[in-house]
Short mmCIF file of C-alpha atoms in Angstrom, two decimals:
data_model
loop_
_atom_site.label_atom_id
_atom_site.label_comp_id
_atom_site.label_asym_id
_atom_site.label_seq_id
_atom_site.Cartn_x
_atom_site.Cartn_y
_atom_site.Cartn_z
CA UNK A 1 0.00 0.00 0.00
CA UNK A 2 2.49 2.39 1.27
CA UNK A 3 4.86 2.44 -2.23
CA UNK A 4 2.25 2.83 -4.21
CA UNK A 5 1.56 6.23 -2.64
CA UNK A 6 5.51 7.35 -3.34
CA UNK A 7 5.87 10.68 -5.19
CA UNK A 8 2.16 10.54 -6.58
CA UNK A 9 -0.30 13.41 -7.11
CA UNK A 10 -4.25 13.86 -5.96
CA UNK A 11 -7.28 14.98 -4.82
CA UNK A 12 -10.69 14.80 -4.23
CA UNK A 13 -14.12 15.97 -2.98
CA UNK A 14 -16.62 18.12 -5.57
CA UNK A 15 -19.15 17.76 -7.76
CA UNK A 16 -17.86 16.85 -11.46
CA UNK A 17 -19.82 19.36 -13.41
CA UNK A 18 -17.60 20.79 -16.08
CA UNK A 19 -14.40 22.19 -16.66
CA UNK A 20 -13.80 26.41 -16.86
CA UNK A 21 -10.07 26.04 -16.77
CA UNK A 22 -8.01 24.41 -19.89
CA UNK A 23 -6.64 21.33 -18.19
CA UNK A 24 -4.25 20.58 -20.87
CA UNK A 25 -2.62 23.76 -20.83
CA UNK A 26 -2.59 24.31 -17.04
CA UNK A 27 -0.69 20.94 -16.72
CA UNK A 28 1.90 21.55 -19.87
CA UNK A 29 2.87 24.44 -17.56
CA UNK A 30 3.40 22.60 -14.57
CA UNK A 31 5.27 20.25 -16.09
CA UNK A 32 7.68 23.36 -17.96
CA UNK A 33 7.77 24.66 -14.69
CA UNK A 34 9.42 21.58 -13.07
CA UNK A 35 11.59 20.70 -16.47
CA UNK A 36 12.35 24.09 -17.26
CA UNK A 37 13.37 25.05 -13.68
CA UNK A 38 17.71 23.42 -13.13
CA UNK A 39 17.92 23.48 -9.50
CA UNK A 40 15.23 23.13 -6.78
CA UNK A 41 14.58 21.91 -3.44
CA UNK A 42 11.22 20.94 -1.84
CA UNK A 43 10.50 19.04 1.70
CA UNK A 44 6.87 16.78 1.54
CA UNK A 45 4.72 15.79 4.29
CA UNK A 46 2.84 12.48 3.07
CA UNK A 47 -0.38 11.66 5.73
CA UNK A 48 -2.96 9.22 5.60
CA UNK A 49 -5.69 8.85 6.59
CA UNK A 50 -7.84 5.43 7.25
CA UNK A 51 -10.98 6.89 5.70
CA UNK A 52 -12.35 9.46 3.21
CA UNK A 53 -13.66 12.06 5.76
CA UNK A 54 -11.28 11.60 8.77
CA UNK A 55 -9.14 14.39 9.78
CA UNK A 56 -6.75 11.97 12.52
CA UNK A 57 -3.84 10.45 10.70
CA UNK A 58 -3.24 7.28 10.89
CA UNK A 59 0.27 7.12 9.03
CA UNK A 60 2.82 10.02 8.19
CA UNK A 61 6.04 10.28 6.25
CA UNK A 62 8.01 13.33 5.52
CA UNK A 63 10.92 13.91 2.71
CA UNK A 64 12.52 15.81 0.90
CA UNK A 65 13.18 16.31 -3.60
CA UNK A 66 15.78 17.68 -4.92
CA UNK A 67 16.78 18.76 -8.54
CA UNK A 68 19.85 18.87 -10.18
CA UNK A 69 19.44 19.53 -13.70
CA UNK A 70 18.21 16.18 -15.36
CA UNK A 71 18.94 14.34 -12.06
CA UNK A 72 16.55 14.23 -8.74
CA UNK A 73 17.41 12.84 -5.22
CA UNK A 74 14.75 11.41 -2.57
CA UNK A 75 14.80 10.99 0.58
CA UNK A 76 11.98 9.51 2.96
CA UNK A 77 12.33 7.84 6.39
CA UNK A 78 14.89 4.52 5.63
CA UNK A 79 15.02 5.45 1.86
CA UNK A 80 17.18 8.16 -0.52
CA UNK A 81 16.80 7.14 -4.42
CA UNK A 82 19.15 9.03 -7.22
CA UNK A 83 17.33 9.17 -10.42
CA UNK A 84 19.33 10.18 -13.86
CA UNK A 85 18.91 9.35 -17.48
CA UNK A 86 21.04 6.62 -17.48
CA UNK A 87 20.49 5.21 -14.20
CA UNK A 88 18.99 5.13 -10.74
CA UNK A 89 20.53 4.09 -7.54
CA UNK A 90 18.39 3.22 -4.42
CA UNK A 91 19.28 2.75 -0.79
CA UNK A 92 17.22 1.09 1.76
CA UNK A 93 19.29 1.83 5.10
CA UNK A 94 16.74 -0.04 6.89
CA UNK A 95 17.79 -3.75 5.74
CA UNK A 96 21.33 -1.91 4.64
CA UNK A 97 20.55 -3.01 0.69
CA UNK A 98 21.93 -0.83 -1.92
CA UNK A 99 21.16 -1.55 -5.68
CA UNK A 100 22.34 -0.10 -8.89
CA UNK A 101 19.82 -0.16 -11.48
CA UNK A 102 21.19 1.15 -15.69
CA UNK A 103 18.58 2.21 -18.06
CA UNK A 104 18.55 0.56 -21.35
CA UNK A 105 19.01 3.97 -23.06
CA UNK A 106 20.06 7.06 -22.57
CA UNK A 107 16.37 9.80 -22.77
CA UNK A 108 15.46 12.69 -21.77
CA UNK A 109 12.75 12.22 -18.80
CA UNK A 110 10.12 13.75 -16.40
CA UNK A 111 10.99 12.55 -13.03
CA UNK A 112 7.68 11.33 -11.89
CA UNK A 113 7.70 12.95 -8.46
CA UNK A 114 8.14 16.85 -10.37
CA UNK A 115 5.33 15.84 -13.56
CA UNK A 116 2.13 14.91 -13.94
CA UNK A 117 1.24 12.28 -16.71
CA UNK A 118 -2.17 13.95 -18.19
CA UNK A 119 -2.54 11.19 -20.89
CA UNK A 120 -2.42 8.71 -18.37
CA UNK A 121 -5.18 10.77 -16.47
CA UNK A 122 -7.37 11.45 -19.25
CA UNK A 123 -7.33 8.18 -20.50
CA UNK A 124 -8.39 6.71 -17.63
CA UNK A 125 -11.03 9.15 -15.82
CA UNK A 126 -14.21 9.22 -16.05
CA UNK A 127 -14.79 12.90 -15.17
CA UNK A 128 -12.47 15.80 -13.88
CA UNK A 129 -13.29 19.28 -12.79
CA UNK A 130 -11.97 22.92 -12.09
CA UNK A 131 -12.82 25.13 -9.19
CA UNK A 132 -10.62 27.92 -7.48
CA UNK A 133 -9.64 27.17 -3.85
CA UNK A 134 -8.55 30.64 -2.51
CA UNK A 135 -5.59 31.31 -4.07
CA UNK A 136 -4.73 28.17 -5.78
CA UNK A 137 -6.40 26.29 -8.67
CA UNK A 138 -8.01 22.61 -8.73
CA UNK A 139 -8.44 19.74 -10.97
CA UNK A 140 -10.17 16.26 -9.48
CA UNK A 141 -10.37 13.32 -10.97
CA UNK A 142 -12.93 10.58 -10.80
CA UNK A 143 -11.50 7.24 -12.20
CA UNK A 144 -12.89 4.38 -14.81
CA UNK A 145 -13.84 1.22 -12.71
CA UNK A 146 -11.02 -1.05 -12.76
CA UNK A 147 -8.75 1.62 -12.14
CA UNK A 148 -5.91 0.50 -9.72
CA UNK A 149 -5.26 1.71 -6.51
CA UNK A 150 -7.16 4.59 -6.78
CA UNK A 151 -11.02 5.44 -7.23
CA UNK A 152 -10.39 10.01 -7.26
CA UNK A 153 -7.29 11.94 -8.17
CA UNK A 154 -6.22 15.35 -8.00
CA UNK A 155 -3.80 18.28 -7.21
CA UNK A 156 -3.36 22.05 -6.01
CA UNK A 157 -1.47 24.26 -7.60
CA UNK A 158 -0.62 27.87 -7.90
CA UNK A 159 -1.68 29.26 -10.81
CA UNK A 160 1.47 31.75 -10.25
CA UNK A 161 4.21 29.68 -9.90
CA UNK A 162 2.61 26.55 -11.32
CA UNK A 163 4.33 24.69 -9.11
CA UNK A 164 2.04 21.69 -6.92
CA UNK A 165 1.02 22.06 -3.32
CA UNK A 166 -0.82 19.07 -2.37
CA UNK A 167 -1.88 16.46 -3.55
CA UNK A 168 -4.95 13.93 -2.76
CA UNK A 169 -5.54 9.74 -3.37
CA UNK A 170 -8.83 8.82 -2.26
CA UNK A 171 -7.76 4.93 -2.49
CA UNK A 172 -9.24 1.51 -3.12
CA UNK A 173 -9.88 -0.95 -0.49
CA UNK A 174 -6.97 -2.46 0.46
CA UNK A 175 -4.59 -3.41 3.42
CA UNK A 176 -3.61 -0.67 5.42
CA UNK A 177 -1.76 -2.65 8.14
CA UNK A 178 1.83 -1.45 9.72
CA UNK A 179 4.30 -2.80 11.25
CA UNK A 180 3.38 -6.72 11.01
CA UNK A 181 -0.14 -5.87 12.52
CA UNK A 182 -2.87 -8.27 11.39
CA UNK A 183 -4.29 -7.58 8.16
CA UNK A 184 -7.00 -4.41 8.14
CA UNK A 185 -8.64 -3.22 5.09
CA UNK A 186 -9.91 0.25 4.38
CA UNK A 187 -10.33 2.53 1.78
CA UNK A 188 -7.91 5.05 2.95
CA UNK A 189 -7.28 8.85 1.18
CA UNK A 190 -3.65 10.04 1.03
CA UNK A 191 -3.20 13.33 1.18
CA UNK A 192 0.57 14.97 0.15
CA UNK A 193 1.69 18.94 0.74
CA UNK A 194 4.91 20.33 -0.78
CA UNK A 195 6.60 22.85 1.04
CA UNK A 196 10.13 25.05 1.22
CA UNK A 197 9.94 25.21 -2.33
CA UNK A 198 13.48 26.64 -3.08
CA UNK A 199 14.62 26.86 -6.78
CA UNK A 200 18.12 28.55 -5.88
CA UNK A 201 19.56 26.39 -3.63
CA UNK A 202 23.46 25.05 -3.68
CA UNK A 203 24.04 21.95 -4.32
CA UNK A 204 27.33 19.40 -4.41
CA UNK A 205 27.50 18.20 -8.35
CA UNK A 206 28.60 14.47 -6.94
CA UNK A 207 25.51 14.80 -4.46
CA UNK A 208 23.12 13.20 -8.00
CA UNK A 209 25.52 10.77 -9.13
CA UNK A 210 26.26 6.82 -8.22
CA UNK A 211 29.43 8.77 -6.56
CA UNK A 212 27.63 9.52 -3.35
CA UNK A 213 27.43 5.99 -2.57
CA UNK A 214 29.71 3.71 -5.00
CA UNK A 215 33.30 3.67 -6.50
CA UNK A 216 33.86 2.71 -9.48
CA UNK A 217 36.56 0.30 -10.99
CA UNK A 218 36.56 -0.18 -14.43
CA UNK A 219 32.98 -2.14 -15.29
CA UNK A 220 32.36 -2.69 -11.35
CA UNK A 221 30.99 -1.26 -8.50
CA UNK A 222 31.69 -0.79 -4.82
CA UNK A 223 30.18 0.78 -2.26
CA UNK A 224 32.07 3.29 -0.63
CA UNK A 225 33.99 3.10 3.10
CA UNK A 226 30.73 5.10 4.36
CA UNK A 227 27.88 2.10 3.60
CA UNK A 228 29.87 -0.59 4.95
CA UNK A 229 27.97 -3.64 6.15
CA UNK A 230 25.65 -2.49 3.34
CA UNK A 231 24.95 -5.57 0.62
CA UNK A 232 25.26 -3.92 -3.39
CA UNK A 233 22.82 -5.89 -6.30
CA UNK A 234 23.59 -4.69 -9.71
CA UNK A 235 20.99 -5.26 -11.77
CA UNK A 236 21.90 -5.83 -15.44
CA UNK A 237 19.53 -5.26 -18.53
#
């Protein structure tokens, strides 16, 4: 339950009437925004909640994104993930697993955590609708049955920057359970805010490369001095 919530963007709760707004050009500038913009630092604060009208949360995470050109670093709780074009590297430092992970070719790329995929969206809602929250815009989504994970999606965003400040899941049934509790099912809403939104900050070069966590020697990796006691899995493709 809790990775397919990761990095996603959403929310719910009015009627689906119609659209004032033009969707498709309100999200091509979000995403120019976020691919147009070289360096940029955000914190999130992920909550979630076991039902669709509950304000006490039941589960929170909180993380940070940061951009680096075409590359992007996460961190959240036990995890940090590098994402490039050519590769990603992801560290677990709860069970001390690092792997290495190539791409099979070399692209230019929206990191999914900064870009919204409307095709996706369109193709598979329903419905969707505009309306004006104070100062910030809104577009829901009501999903096709059969839709995974998620019956209603959405996002905030201000219509200024066009950058995203929360974002909403109302999910599926499904388990909701933590830490090795007996199963417990629940159709559960998600509910992400992005905050500290910096887009000059400084930033180490090596910081959103393999080199902040491996060495390497000719066609191998290690892991560096720092992650010892860590076990590396190259993947190959």
């Amino acid at each position: 339950m809790r990775n397919n919530i990761k990095y996603t963007l959403a929310i719910l709760g009015l009627s689906f009437v119609g659209v004032s707004q033009d969707l498709k050009s309100d999200i091509a500038a979000i995403n120019k925004t976020y691919r147009e913009t070289s360096k940029m630092t955000l914190t999130f604060e992920l909550n979630m909640f076991e039902n669709y009208s509950t304000q006490k949360i039941y589960y929170t995470e909180k993380g940070i994104i940061q951009k680096n050109g075409k590359n992007t670093f996460h961190k959240f709780d036990d995890n940090e993930c590098i994402n490039t074009p050519e590769y990603s590297v992801m560290i677990d430092r709860e069970e001390k697993e690092v792997v290495y992970a190539p791409k099979k070719v070399t692209f230019d790329y929206d990191d999914p955590a900064l870009a919204l995929n409307l095709d996706s969206l369109l193709l598979m809602c329903k419905a969707h609708a505009f309306k004006k929250i104070g100062e910030l815009y809104s577009y829901q989504f009501i999903m096709k049955e059969g839709y995974p994970d998620y019956s209603q999606i959405g996002f905030y965003f201000d219509p200024k920057t066009h950058f995203i400040q929360k974002i909403i899941y109302y999910c599926n049934e499904d388990d909701i359970s933590l830490h090795n509790e007996d199963e417990k099912y629940s159709k559960s809403r998600v509910e992400i805010n992005y905050k500290d939104i910096n887009t000059k900050p400084s930033f180490n070069s090596s910081d959103f490369t393999y080199e902040k966590y491996l060495v390497k020697s000719g066609n191998k990796f290690e892991l560096k001095s720092s992650l010892a006691g860590y076990h590396l899995t190259v993947l190959a493709f």
